[in-house]
mmCIF file of C-alpha atoms in Angstrom:
data_model
loop_
_atom_site.group_PDB
_atom_site.id
_atom_site.type_symbol
_atom_site.label_atom_id
_atom_site.label_comp_id
_atom_site.label_asym_id
_atom_site.label_seq_id
_atom_site.Cartn_x
_atom_site.Cartn_y
_atom_site.Cartn_z
ATOM 1 C CA MET A 1 -9.945 8.574 -2.048
ATOM 2 C CA ALA A 2 -6.332 9.407 -2.502
ATOM 3 C CA ALA A 3 -7.336 12.024 -5.059
ATOM 4 C CA ALA A 4 -4.553 14.127 -6.416
ATOM 5 C CA GLY A 5 -5.792 17.358 -4.901
ATOM 6 C CA ALA A 6 -3.879 19.423 -2.400
ATOM 7 C CA LYS A 7 -4.726 21.546 0.600
ATOM 8 C CA GLN A 8 -6.508 24.737 -0.345
ATOM 9 C CA GLY A 9 -3.950 27.480 -0.802
ATOM 10 C CA LYS A 10 -1.018 25.078 -0.507
ATOM 11 C CA LEU A 11 -0.496 23.112 -3.690
ATOM 12 C CA LYS A 12 -2.746 22.686 -6.689
ATOM 13 C CA THR A 13 -2.658 19.617 -8.882
ATOM 14 C CA PRO A 14 -2.021 20.434 -12.556
ATOM 15 C CA ILE A 15 -4.573 19.146 -15.002
ATOM 16 C CA ALA A 16 -1.860 17.588 -17.144
ATOM 17 C CA PRO A 17 1.207 16.803 -15.042
ATOM 18 C CA PRO A 18 4.496 17.607 -16.763
ATOM 19 C CA PRO A 19 6.912 14.771 -17.451
ATOM 20 C CA PRO A 20 9.305 14.055 -14.571
ATOM 21 C CA PRO A 21 12.679 15.808 -14.659
ATOM 22 C CA SER A 22 15.535 13.946 -16.263
ATOM 23 C CA SER A 23 17.034 13.090 -12.859
ATOM 24 C CA MET A 24 13.819 11.378 -11.761
ATOM 25 C CA ARG A 25 13.498 9.541 -15.079
ATOM 26 C CA SER A 26 17.076 8.406 -14.698
ATOM 27 C CA GLN A 27 16.340 7.225 -11.147
ATOM 28 C CA SER A 28 13.328 5.247 -12.326
ATOM 29 C CA LEU A 29 15.279 3.679 -15.179
ATOM 30 C CA THR A 30 18.109 2.803 -12.803
ATOM 31 C CA LEU A 31 15.666 1.027 -10.479
ATOM 32 C CA ALA A 32 14.137 -0.846 -13.404
ATOM 33 C CA ARG A 33 17.564 -1.949 -14.574
ATOM 34 C CA CYS A 34 18.504 -3.090 -11.071
ATOM 35 C CA LEU A 35 15.312 -5.085 -10.678
ATOM 36 C CA SER A 36 15.671 -6.620 -14.126
ATOM 37 C CA SER A 37 19.295 -7.487 -13.466
ATOM 38 C CA ALA A 38 18.469 -9.051 -10.095
ATOM 39 C CA ALA A 39 15.634 -11.037 -11.626
ATOM 40 C CA ALA A 40 17.918 -12.284 -14.363
ATOM 41 C CA ARG A 41 20.510 -13.443 -11.836
ATOM 42 C CA ALA A 42 18.012 -15.276 -9.605
ATOM 43 C CA PRO A 43 17.217 -18.904 -10.353
ATOM 44 C CA VAL A 44 13.755 -19.173 -11.874
ATOM 45 C CA SER A 45 11.734 -22.339 -12.103
ATOM 46 C CA ALA A 46 9.443 -23.247 -14.954
ATOM 47 C CA ALA A 47 6.358 -21.096 -15.357
ATOM 48 C CA ARG A 48 3.511 -22.018 -13.040
ATOM 49 C CA PRO A 49 0.157 -20.431 -12.215
ATOM 50 C CA LEU A 50 0.058 -17.818 -9.481
ATOM 51 C CA GLN A 51 -0.690 -19.469 -6.164
ATOM 52 C CA HIS A 52 -3.460 -18.600 -3.718
ATOM 53 C CA LEU A 53 -4.591 -15.516 -5.599
ATOM 54 C CA PHE A 54 -8.033 -16.476 -6.800
ATOM 55 C CA PRO A 55 -11.125 -17.770 -4.960
ATOM 56 C CA THR A 56 -12.490 -21.153 -5.955
ATOM 57 C CA ALA A 57 -16.004 -19.775 -6.319
ATOM 58 C CA ALA A 58 -17.410 -16.466 -7.467
ATOM 59 C CA MET A 59 -17.682 -13.947 -4.639
ATOM 60 C CA SER A 60 -20.976 -12.593 -5.946
ATOM 61 C CA ALA A 61 -24.044 -14.578 -6.904
ATOM 62 C CA THR A 62 -26.154 -11.624 -8.022
ATOM 63 C CA GLY A 63 -25.691 -12.350 -11.708
ATOM 64 C CA ALA A 64 -25.215 -8.642 -12.431
ATOM 65 C CA ASP A 65 -22.269 -7.526 -14.504
ATOM 66 C CA ALA A 66 -19.356 -6.371 -12.324
ATOM 67 C CA PHE A 67 -19.117 -2.952 -13.956
ATOM 68 C CA GLU A 68 -22.871 -2.457 -13.665
ATOM 69 C CA ARG A 69 -22.573 -3.191 -9.938
ATOM 70 C CA VAL A 70 -19.864 -0.542 -9.684
ATOM 71 C CA ILE A 71 -22.038 2.143 -11.280
ATOM 72 C CA THR A 72 -25.201 1.121 -9.439
ATOM 73 C CA GLY A 73 -23.313 0.957 -6.161
ATOM 74 C CA ASN A 74 -21.884 4.423 -6.667
ATOM 75 C CA LYS A 75 -25.326 5.897 -7.306
ATOM 76 C CA SER A 76 -26.616 4.262 -4.148
ATOM 77 C CA TYR A 77 -23.639 5.531 -2.162
ATOM 78 C CA ALA A 78 -24.000 9.073 -3.514
ATOM 79 C CA ARG A 79 -27.677 9.146 -2.485
ATOM 80 C CA ARG A 80 -26.933 7.865 1.022
ATOM 81 C CA SER A 81 -24.022 10.214 1.617
ATOM 82 C CA ALA A 82 -26.030 13.189 0.356
ATOM 83 C CA GLN A 83 -28.673 12.386 2.966
ATOM 84 C CA SER A 84 -26.391 11.524 5.885
ATOM 85 C CA GLU A 85 -23.661 14.138 5.304
ATOM 86 C CA PRO A 86 -24.919 16.717 2.829
ATOM 87 C CA GLN A 87 -21.839 18.943 3.194
ATOM 88 C CA LEU A 88 -19.197 16.206 2.879
ATOM 89 C CA TRP A 89 -18.487 16.396 -0.825
ATOM 90 C CA GLN A 90 -18.835 20.157 -1.044
ATOM 91 C CA THR A 91 -16.220 20.414 1.709
ATOM 92 C CA LEU A 92 -13.881 17.913 0.069
ATOM 93 C CA ALA A 93 -14.209 19.758 -3.230
ATOM 94 C CA GLN A 94 -12.394 22.670 -1.574
ATOM 95 C CA GLY A 95 -9.285 20.573 -0.882
ATOM 96 C CA GLN A 96 -7.970 17.715 1.221
ATOM 97 C CA SER A 97 -6.242 17.457 4.603
ATOM 98 C CA PRO A 98 -5.755 13.723 5.250
ATOM 99 C CA GLU A 99 -3.937 12.882 8.469
ATOM 100 C CA VAL A 100 -2.656 9.484 7.339
ATOM 101 C CA LEU A 101 -0.574 8.280 4.416
ATOM 102 C CA TRP A 102 -1.419 4.603 3.942
ATOM 103 C CA PHE A 103 0.786 2.188 2.034
ATOM 104 C CA GLY A 104 -0.958 -1.116 1.421
ATOM 105 C CA CYS A 105 -1.352 -4.126 -0.827
ATOM 106 C CA GLY A 106 -3.682 -4.076 -3.809
ATOM 107 C CA ASP A 107 -5.545 -7.123 -2.443
ATOM 108 C CA SER A 108 -9.303 -6.582 -2.744
ATOM 109 C CA ARG A 109 -9.852 -7.920 0.778
ATOM 110 C CA VAL A 110 -7.916 -5.101 2.449
ATOM 111 C CA PRO A 111 -9.876 -1.898 1.709
ATOM 112 C CA GLU A 112 -8.158 0.546 4.054
ATOM 113 C CA THR A 113 -10.940 3.075 4.528
ATOM 114 C CA THR A 114 -13.454 0.320 5.266
ATOM 115 C CA ILE A 115 -11.341 -1.666 7.744
ATOM 116 C CA CYS A 116 -10.283 1.531 9.555
ATOM 117 C CA ASP A 117 -13.810 2.985 9.586
ATOM 118 C CA CYS A 118 -12.633 6.149 7.833
ATOM 119 C CA LYS A 119 -14.380 8.747 5.762
ATOM 120 C CA PRO A 120 -13.345 10.138 2.383
ATOM 121 C CA GLY A 121 -10.564 12.630 2.999
ATOM 122 C CA ASP A 122 -9.065 10.801 5.996
ATOM 123 C CA MET A 123 -6.322 8.887 4.193
ATOM 124 C CA PHE A 124 -3.945 9.430 1.313
ATOM 125 C CA VAL A 125 -3.486 5.966 -0.192
ATOM 126 C CA HIS A 126 -0.892 4.111 -2.238
ATOM 127 C CA ARG A 127 -1.244 0.380 -2.957
ATOM 128 C CA ASN A 128 0.771 -2.118 -4.944
ATOM 129 C CA ILE A 129 1.379 -5.867 -5.116
ATOM 130 C CA ALA A 130 2.499 -7.080 -1.661
ATOM 131 C CA ASN A 131 2.973 -3.513 -0.357
ATOM 132 C CA VAL A 132 6.608 -3.527 -1.492
ATOM 133 C CA ILE A 133 8.551 -0.367 -0.597
ATOM 134 C CA VAL A 134 12.111 -0.152 -1.900
ATOM 135 C CA PRO A 135 14.586 2.741 -2.140
ATOM 136 C CA GLY A 136 14.497 4.525 -5.476
ATOM 137 C CA ASP A 137 10.942 3.520 -6.429
ATOM 138 C CA LEU A 138 9.622 6.598 -8.225
ATOM 139 C CA SER A 139 5.971 5.757 -7.528
ATOM 140 C CA SER A 140 6.215 5.450 -3.732
ATOM 141 C CA GLU A 141 8.754 8.268 -3.378
ATOM 142 C CA SER A 142 6.561 10.688 -5.327
ATOM 143 C CA ILE A 143 3.636 9.738 -3.077
ATOM 144 C CA ILE A 144 5.782 10.495 -0.020
ATOM 145 C CA ASP A 145 6.927 13.838 -1.414
ATOM 146 C CA PHE A 146 3.339 14.868 -2.119
ATOM 147 C CA ALA A 147 1.553 13.480 0.944
ATOM 148 C CA VAL A 148 4.269 14.246 3.506
ATOM 149 C CA GLY A 149 5.936 17.267 1.965
ATOM 150 C CA ALA A 150 2.903 19.095 0.551
ATOM 151 C CA VAL A 151 -0.280 17.725 2.130
ATOM 152 C CA LYS A 152 1.425 17.394 5.552
ATOM 153 C CA VAL A 153 0.044 14.088 6.792
ATOM 154 C CA LYS A 154 0.718 13.305 10.462
ATOM 155 C CA ARG A 155 1.166 9.538 10.342
ATOM 156 C CA ILE A 156 2.435 7.025 7.806
ATOM 157 C CA VAL A 157 1.103 3.457 7.960
ATOM 158 C CA LEU A 158 2.523 0.503 6.043
ATOM 159 C CA CYS A 159 0.083 -2.411 6.052
ATOM 160 C CA GLY A 160 0.759 -6.019 5.129
ATOM 161 C CA HIS A 161 -1.779 -8.795 5.532
ATOM 162 C CA THR A 162 -2.380 -12.491 5.982
ATOM 163 C CA GLN A 163 -2.849 -14.738 2.932
ATOM 164 C CA CYS A 164 -0.933 -12.286 0.746
ATOM 165 C CA GLY A 165 -0.622 -13.697 -2.763
ATOM 166 C CA GLY A 166 2.558 -11.730 -3.394
ATOM 167 C CA ALA A 167 4.215 -13.106 -0.263
ATOM 168 C CA ILE A 168 3.062 -16.648 -1.063
ATOM 169 C CA ASN A 169 4.527 -16.458 -4.563
ATOM 170 C CA ALA A 170 7.764 -14.948 -3.234
ATOM 171 C CA LEU A 171 8.328 -18.116 -1.196
ATOM 172 C CA ASN A 172 9.617 -19.763 -4.381
ATOM 173 C CA ASP A 173 11.320 -18.737 -7.610
ATOM 174 C CA ASN A 174 8.622 -19.845 -10.042
ATOM 175 C CA ASP A 175 8.467 -17.834 -13.241
ATOM 176 C CA LEU A 176 5.528 -15.415 -13.008
ATOM 177 C CA GLY A 177 6.410 -13.412 -16.092
ATOM 178 C CA PRO A 178 8.775 -10.449 -16.495
ATOM 179 C CA ALA A 179 6.771 -7.824 -14.611
ATOM 180 C CA LEU A 180 5.911 -9.894 -11.531
ATOM 181 C CA ASN A 181 9.342 -11.515 -11.433
ATOM 182 C CA ALA A 182 10.954 -8.070 -11.304
ATOM 183 C CA TRP A 183 8.428 -6.635 -8.851
ATOM 184 C CA LEU A 184 8.680 -9.519 -6.383
ATOM 185 C CA GLN A 185 12.475 -9.723 -6.603
ATOM 186 C CA PRO A 186 13.048 -7.578 -3.463
ATOM 187 C CA LEU A 187 10.601 -9.811 -1.564
ATOM 188 C CA ARG A 188 12.316 -12.944 -2.832
ATOM 189 C CA ASP A 189 15.685 -11.486 -1.810
ATOM 190 C CA LEU A 190 14.258 -10.804 1.646
ATOM 191 C CA ARG A 191 13.045 -14.397 1.843
ATOM 192 C CA ARG A 192 16.508 -15.686 0.968
ATOM 193 C CA ARG A 193 18.088 -13.615 3.733
ATOM 194 C CA HIS A 194 15.705 -15.236 6.222
ATOM 195 C CA GLN A 195 15.489 -18.639 4.519
ATOM 196 C CA HIS A 196 16.631 -20.634 7.555
ATOM 197 C CA GLU A 197 13.952 -19.084 9.784
ATOM 198 C CA ILE A 198 11.217 -19.477 7.177
ATOM 199 C CA ASP A 199 12.160 -23.104 6.526
ATOM 200 C CA GLN A 200 11.383 -23.906 10.166
ATOM 201 C CA ILE A 201 7.748 -22.812 9.761
ATOM 202 C CA ASP A 202 5.291 -25.632 9.117
ATOM 203 C CA SER A 203 2.736 -24.239 6.647
ATOM 204 C CA VAL A 204 2.703 -22.110 3.517
ATOM 205 C CA ASP A 205 0.282 -19.583 5.024
ATOM 206 C CA ARG A 206 2.447 -19.134 8.120
ATOM 207 C CA LYS A 207 5.609 -18.880 6.028
ATOM 208 C CA ALA A 208 3.923 -16.193 3.917
ATOM 209 C CA LEU A 209 2.753 -14.371 7.037
ATOM 210 C CA ARG A 210 6.285 -14.289 8.413
ATOM 211 C CA LEU A 211 7.576 -12.985 5.092
ATOM 212 C CA ALA A 212 4.809 -10.361 5.094
ATOM 213 C CA GLU A 213 5.897 -9.237 8.575
ATOM 214 C CA LEU A 214 9.537 -9.013 7.527
ATOM 215 C CA ASN A 215 8.485 -7.084 4.434
ATOM 216 C CA VAL A 216 6.552 -4.542 6.509
ATOM 217 C CA ARG A 217 9.448 -4.070 8.926
ATOM 218 C CA GLN A 218 11.882 -3.548 6.070
ATOM 219 C CA GLY A 219 9.470 -1.159 4.356
ATOM 220 C CA VAL A 220 9.034 0.887 7.535
ATOM 221 C CA GLU A 221 12.803 1.348 7.749
ATOM 222 C CA THR A 222 12.930 2.339 4.078
ATOM 223 C CA ILE A 223 10.217 4.950 4.638
ATOM 224 C CA ARG A 224 11.940 6.302 7.748
ATOM 225 C CA ALA A 225 15.178 6.677 5.779
ATOM 226 C CA ASN A 226 13.478 8.832 3.124
ATOM 227 C CA ALA A 227 14.769 12.425 3.244
ATOM 228 C CA THR A 228 11.284 13.980 3.152
ATOM 229 C CA VAL A 229 10.106 11.720 5.968
ATOM 230 C CA ARG A 230 13.216 12.353 8.076
ATOM 231 C CA LYS A 231 12.633 16.091 7.783
ATOM 232 C CA ALA A 232 8.955 15.754 8.734
ATOM 233 C CA MET A 233 9.813 13.514 11.693
ATOM 234 C CA ALA A 234 12.302 16.068 13.013
ATOM 235 C CA GLU A 235 10.207 19.172 12.396
ATOM 236 C CA ARG A 236 6.650 18.112 13.232
ATOM 237 C CA GLY A 237 6.710 14.663 14.787
ATOM 238 C CA VAL A 238 5.518 12.573 11.863
ATOM 239 C CA SER A 239 5.704 8.870 12.758
ATOM 240 C CA VAL A 240 5.780 5.660 10.735
ATOM 241 C CA HIS A 241 3.820 2.559 11.793
ATOM 242 C CA GLY A 242 3.868 -1.027 10.532
ATOM 243 C CA VAL A 243 0.728 -3.155 10.794
ATOM 244 C CA ILE A 244 -0.582 -6.530 9.642
ATOM 245 C CA PHE A 245 -4.237 -7.006 8.715
ATOM 246 C CA ASP A 246 -5.742 -10.379 9.617
ATOM 247 C CA ILE A 247 -8.225 -11.219 6.882
ATOM 248 C CA SER A 248 -9.827 -13.938 9.014
ATOM 249 C CA SER A 249 -10.723 -11.510 11.828
ATOM 250 C CA GLY A 250 -10.830 -8.083 10.196
ATOM 251 C CA GLU A 251 -8.372 -6.687 12.751
ATOM 252 C CA LEU A 252 -5.060 -4.855 12.504
ATOM 253 C CA ARG A 253 -2.039 -5.951 14.524
ATOM 254 C CA VAL A 254 0.687 -3.402 15.162
ATOM 255 C CA LEU A 255 4.248 -4.616 14.660
ATOM 256 C CA GLY A 256 6.980 -3.630 17.075
ATOM 257 C CA ASP A 257 6.628 -2.182 20.560
ATOM 258 C CA GLN A 258 3.724 0.160 19.779
ATOM 259 C CA THR A 259 0.782 -0.319 22.107
ATOM 260 C CA GLN A 260 -2.159 0.949 20.103
ATOM 261 C CA ALA A 261 -3.359 0.006 16.662
ATOM 262 C CA VAL A 262 -4.268 3.578 15.731
ATOM 263 C CA PRO A 263 -2.539 6.570 17.377
ATOM 264 C CA ALA A 264 -4.943 8.475 19.618
ATOM 265 C CA GLY A 265 -6.578 11.584 18.237
ATOM 266 C CA LEU A 266 -6.045 10.838 14.566
ATOM 267 C CA TRP A 267 -9.633 11.122 13.435
ATOM 268 C CA GLN A 268 -10.540 14.672 14.397
ATOM 269 C CA HIS A 269 -14.110 14.350 13.153
ATOM 270 C CA ARG A 270 -14.920 11.456 15.532
#
């Protein structure tokens, strides 16, 4: 859904993107070095399996191959959408004008367009493990530059969720391998800064939820500090919102003093 197209007449996506300029490559390498250095300094326990990431039973009992279900499901969806909204895909083929940039976790239980009842073209989406947003991350900053600077989204949403495997595994310093150790290092650092508060919480799930909330709040501040976002906030009222998705209820909870889960008037087609 977050296809790399741009508004018609505004910005076209090259078929083969050029390599990033040397300054951006240097920035990415600097971040990687910082994360690797921080991970090396942190105490790491013996390797253990990832916690709370996998269901105990298969989610599907159809017996069909997972990839076959993907292809079959797409054909079914294409037929239904052609009947219910015959102009949808022809319109989207002309360009995109999403109103929301959504940062979320890669967890399969938090499909943003489904839980927000959105259509294709409504959201520009970026997801990673535990919805971690840190200064200098080339991936998230390039998304911001494109979605905010070029596509001109109106709202930015950072969504964490309950039962987040990344947050659960950031509650300790178990060795998860080089990539996950480095990626979760900012979340583990955040946990250490709030260790006393988290230690007072009585269950792993609630500890992880509190860490997920702190992570969203920190990420919102990081997004607001981005130069492209600051400019858009000053010039056209772009706003940044932090939310938590409750997997057990299917509902979003807005963090902070905001009073509505979704700003009024966002979905113009409703």
